[in-house]
Structure formats: C-alpha cells, structure tokens
CSV table of C-alpha atoms in Angstrom, one decimal:
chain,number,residue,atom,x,y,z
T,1,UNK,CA,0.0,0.0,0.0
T,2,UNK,CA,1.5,3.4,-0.9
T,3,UNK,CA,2.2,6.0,2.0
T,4,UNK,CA,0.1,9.4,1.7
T,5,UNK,CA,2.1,12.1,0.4
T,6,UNK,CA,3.3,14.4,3.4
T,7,UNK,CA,1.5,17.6,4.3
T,8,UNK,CA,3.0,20.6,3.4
T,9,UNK,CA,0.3,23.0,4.6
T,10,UNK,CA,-0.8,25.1,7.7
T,11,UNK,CA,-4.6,24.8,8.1
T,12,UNK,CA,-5.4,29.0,9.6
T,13,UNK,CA,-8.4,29.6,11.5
T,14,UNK,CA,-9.1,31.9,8.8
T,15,UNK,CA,-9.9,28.8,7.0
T,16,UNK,CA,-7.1,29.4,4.6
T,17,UNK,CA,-4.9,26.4,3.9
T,18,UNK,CA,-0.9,28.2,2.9
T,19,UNK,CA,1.1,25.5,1.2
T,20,UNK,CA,4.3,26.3,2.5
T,21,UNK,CA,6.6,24.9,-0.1
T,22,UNK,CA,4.5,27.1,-2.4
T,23,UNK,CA,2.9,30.3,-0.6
T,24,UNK,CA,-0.1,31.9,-2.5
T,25,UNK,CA,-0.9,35.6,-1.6
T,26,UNK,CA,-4.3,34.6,-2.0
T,27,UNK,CA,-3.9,32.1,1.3
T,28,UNK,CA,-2.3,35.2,3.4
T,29,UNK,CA,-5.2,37.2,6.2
T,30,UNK,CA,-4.0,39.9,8.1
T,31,UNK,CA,-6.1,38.4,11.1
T,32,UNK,CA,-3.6,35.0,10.8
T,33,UNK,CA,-0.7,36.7,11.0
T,34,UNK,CA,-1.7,38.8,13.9
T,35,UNK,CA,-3.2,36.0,15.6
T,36,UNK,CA,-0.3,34.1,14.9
T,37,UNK,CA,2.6,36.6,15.9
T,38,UNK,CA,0.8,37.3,18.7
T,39,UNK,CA,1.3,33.8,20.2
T,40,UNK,CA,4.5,33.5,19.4
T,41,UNK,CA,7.4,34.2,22.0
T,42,UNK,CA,10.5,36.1,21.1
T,43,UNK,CA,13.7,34.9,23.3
T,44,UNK,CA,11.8,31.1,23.0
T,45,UNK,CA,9.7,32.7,26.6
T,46,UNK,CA,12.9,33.4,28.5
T,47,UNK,CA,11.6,36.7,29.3
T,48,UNK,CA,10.6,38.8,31.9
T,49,UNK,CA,7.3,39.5,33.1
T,50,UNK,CA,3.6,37.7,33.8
T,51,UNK,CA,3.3,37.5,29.6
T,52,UNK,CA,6.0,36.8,26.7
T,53,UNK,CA,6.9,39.6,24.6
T,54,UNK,CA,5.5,37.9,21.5
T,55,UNK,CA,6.8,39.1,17.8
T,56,UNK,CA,3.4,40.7,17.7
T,57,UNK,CA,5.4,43.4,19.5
T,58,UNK,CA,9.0,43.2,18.1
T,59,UNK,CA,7.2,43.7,14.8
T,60,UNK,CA,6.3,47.0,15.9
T,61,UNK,CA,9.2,47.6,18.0
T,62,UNK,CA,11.4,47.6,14.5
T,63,UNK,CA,8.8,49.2,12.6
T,64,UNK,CA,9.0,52.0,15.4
T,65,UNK,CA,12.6,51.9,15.1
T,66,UNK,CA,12.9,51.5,11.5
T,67,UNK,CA,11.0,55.1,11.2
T,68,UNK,CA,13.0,56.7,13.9
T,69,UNK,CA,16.3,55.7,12.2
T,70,UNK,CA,14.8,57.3,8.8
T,71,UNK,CA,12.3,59.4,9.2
T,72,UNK,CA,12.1,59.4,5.7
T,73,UNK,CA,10.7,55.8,5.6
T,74,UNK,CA,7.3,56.3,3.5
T,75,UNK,CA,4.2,54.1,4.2
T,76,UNK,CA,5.1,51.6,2.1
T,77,UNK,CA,9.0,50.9,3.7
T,78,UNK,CA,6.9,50.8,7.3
T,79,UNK,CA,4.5,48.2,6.4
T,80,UNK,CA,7.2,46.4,4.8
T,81,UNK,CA,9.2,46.9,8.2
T,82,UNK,CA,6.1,45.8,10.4
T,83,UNK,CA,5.7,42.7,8.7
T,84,UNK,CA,9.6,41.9,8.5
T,85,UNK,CA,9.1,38.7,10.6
T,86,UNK,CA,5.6,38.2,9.2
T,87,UNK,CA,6.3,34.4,8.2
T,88,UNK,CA,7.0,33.3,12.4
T,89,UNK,CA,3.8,33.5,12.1
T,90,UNK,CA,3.4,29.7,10.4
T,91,UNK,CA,7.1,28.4,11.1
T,92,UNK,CA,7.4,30.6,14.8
T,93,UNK,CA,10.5,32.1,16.1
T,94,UNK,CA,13.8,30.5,15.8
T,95,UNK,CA,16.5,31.9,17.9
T,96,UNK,CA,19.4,33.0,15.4
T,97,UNK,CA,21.7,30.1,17.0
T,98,UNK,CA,19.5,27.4,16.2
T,99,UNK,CA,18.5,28.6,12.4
T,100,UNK,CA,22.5,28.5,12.0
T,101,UNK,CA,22.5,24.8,13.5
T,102,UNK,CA,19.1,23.6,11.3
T,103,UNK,CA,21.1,23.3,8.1
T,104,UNK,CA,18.8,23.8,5.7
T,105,UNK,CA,18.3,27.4,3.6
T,106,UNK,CA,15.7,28.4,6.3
T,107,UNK,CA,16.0,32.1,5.1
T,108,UNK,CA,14.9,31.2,1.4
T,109,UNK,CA,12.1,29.1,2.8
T,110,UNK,CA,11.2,32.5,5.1
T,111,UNK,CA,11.7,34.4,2.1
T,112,UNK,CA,9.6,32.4,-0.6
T,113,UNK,CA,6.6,33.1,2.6
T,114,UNK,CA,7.6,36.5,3.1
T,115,UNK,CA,7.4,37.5,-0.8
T,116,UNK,CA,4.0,35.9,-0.9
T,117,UNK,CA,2.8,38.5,2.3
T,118,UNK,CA,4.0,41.0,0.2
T,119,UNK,CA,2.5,40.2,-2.6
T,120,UNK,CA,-1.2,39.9,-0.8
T,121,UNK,CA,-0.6,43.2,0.4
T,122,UNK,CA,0.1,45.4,-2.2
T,123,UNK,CA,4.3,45.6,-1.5
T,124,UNK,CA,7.0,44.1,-3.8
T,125,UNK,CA,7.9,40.8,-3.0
T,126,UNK,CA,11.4,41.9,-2.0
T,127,UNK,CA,12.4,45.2,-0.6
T,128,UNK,CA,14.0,47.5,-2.5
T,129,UNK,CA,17.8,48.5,-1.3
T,130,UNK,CA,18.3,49.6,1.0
T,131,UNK,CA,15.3,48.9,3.1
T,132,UNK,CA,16.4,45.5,3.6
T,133,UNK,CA,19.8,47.6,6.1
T,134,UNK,CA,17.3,49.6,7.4
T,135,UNK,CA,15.2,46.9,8.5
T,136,UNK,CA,18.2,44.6,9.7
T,137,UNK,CA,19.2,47.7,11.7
T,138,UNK,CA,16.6,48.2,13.5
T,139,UNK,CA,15.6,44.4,14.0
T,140,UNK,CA,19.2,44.2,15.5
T,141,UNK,CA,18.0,47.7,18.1
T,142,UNK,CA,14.6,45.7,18.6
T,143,UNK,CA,17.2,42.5,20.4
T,144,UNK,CA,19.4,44.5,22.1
T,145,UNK,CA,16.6,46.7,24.0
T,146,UNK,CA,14.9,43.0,24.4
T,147,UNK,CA,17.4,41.7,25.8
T,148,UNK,CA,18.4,44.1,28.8
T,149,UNK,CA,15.0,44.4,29.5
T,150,UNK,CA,13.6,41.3,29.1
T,151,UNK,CA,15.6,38.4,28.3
T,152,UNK,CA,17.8,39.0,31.3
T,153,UNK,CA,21.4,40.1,29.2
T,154,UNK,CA,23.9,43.1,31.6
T,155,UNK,CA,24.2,45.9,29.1
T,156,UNK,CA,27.9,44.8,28.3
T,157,UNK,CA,27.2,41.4,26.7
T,158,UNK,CA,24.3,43.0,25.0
T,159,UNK,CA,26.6,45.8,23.5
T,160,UNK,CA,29.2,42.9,22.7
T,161,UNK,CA,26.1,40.9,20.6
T,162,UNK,CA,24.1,43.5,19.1
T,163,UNK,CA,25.8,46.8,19.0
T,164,UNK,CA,25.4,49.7,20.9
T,165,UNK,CA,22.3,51.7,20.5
T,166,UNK,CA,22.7,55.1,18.9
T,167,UNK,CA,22.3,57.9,21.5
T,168,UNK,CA,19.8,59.7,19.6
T,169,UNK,CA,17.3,57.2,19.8
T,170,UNK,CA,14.8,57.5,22.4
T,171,UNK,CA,14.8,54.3,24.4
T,172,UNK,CA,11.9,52.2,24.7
T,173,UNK,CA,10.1,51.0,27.5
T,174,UNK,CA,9.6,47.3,26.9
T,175,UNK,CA,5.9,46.1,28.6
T,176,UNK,CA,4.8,42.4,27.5
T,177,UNK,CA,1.7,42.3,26.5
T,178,UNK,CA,-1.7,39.7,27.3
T,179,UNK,CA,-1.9,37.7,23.3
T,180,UNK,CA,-5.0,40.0,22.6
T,181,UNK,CA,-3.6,43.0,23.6
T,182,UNK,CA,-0.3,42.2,21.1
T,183,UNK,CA,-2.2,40.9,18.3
T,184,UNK,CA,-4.9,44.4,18.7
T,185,UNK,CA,-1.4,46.4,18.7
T,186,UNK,CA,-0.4,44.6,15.5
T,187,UNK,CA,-3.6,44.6,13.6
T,188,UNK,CA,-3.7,49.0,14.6
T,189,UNK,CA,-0.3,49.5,13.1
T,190,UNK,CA,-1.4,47.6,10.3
T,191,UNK,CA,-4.1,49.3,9.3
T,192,UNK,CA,-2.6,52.7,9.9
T,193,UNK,CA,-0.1,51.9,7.6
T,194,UNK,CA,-2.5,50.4,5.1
C-alpha cells in the first residue's frame, strides 16, 4: 500500500490552507498573521514578566525603530518593516543560533513566505535596497533593548552581541503584552499603515 504524500500546509483559522513549499498571496489574512505573531514568544519565553513579549510586538518595536532611524521611511517601507518577521507566524520564532544549527536554507524558505505577504498586500515581494539595512538595523535595536530588559542580558554582553544603540534614539520601554492586547497592537499598526 502506498504512503500518503506528506502535508506541506498550515490549516489558519481563517480557514485558509498556505502551502508552505509554495505560498499563494491569496492564502495570506491579516487576522492570521496577527493572531499568529501574537502567540508566538520572542527569546523562546525566557523573558521577563507575567506574559512573553510575542513578535506581535517586536514587529512594531522595528517598525517603530525602523521610522526613527529614517524618518524618511514612507508608508510603504513601514508596512514592509512591520511585517519583517511576518512568516513566524506559520514556522514561529527561531533563535538565530538554532537557524544557523538547522542546516537547511531556512532564510529562502522564510523568504519564498515572506514575498508571498508582500505580494497579498500590495508591496513588492522583495524590498528594495536599502530597506532590507534599514530593517536589519533596526531588527538588531529591537534585540538588544529585548534583551536588557527582558531576556535578562547586563548591558555589556548585550553591546558585545548586538551593538550599541545610537544615542539619539529614544529608548523604549519594553511592557509584555496579554496575546489579545499584542495581536490588537499589531492589527492597529497595520491598518494605519495600510
């Protein structure tokens, strides 16, 4: 008897089914990337507080950032900046150690999902340069103010990992939010932008 083929698709509650091997921007909903980013936990949960600081929030930390950095940044570069790490929300949050250790091309397969967001949203499927710098920039920020308030890192071996903050930037006050208060954060930056 032959063996089923394997599944290579996330069911949403939207009722969408995504093939991940092969995203369709007609399979991406707003509401399942909030809902999704929302329950997932930056630093895997080792963070401070009664709730995790899910990527719900980084995503707006970095857009945030991302503007403050270049105030320049039109609509278009901030929606592409809040939905950076908009494919965590089917294949969750990997700690940058582990993707190194998986051994696969994990960033073409975020990629392929990310292009397809894009695409369902009205954005390129890759930013243009150099968004991608400004992005990366501000993503790196987002860690380093993460982890000395959150995750639990002394300011020192933060600087050592992620840089030192420029001192221009106004620092942000880091509060984990409840799942629905994230995911109603997300969904408002979202829509502002759109």
């Amino acid at each position: 008897m032959a063996e089923p083929p394997s599944r290579a698709w996330q069911r949403m509650l939207s009722g969408r089914r995504l093939d991940l091997l092969d995203p369709s921007p007609l399979d991406v909903e707003i509401e399942d990337i909030a809902h999704g980013l929302a329950r997932v936990a930056r630093w895997n949960g080792q963070t401070k507080g009664e709730h995790a600081f899910s990527v719900a929030q980084h995503c707006v930390l970095v857009e945030r950032l991302a503007a403050e950095l270049n105030p320049r940044l039109g609509r278009e570069a901030r929606l592409m900046a809040l939905l950076h790490d908009a494919p965590e929300y089917v294949v969750g949050d990997l700690i940058s150690p582990f993707k190194a250790a998986v051994g696969i091309d994990y960033k073409d397969f975020e990629l392929r999902l990310l292009a397809a967001i894009h695409l369902r949203f009205g954005l390129p499927p890759k930013a243009p340069t150099p968004l991608p710098a400004v992005f990366r920039k501000a993503d790196v920020l987002a860690a380093y103010y993460e982890a000395t308030q959150l995750a639990g890192f002394e300011q020192a071996e933060a600087k050592r990992y992620f840089g030192t903050p420029p001192k221009a930037l106004k620092t942000p006050r880091l509060v984990p939010l409840a799942t629905q208060e994230a995911q109603a954060q997300f969904l408002e930056r979202f829509r502002r932008l759109s």
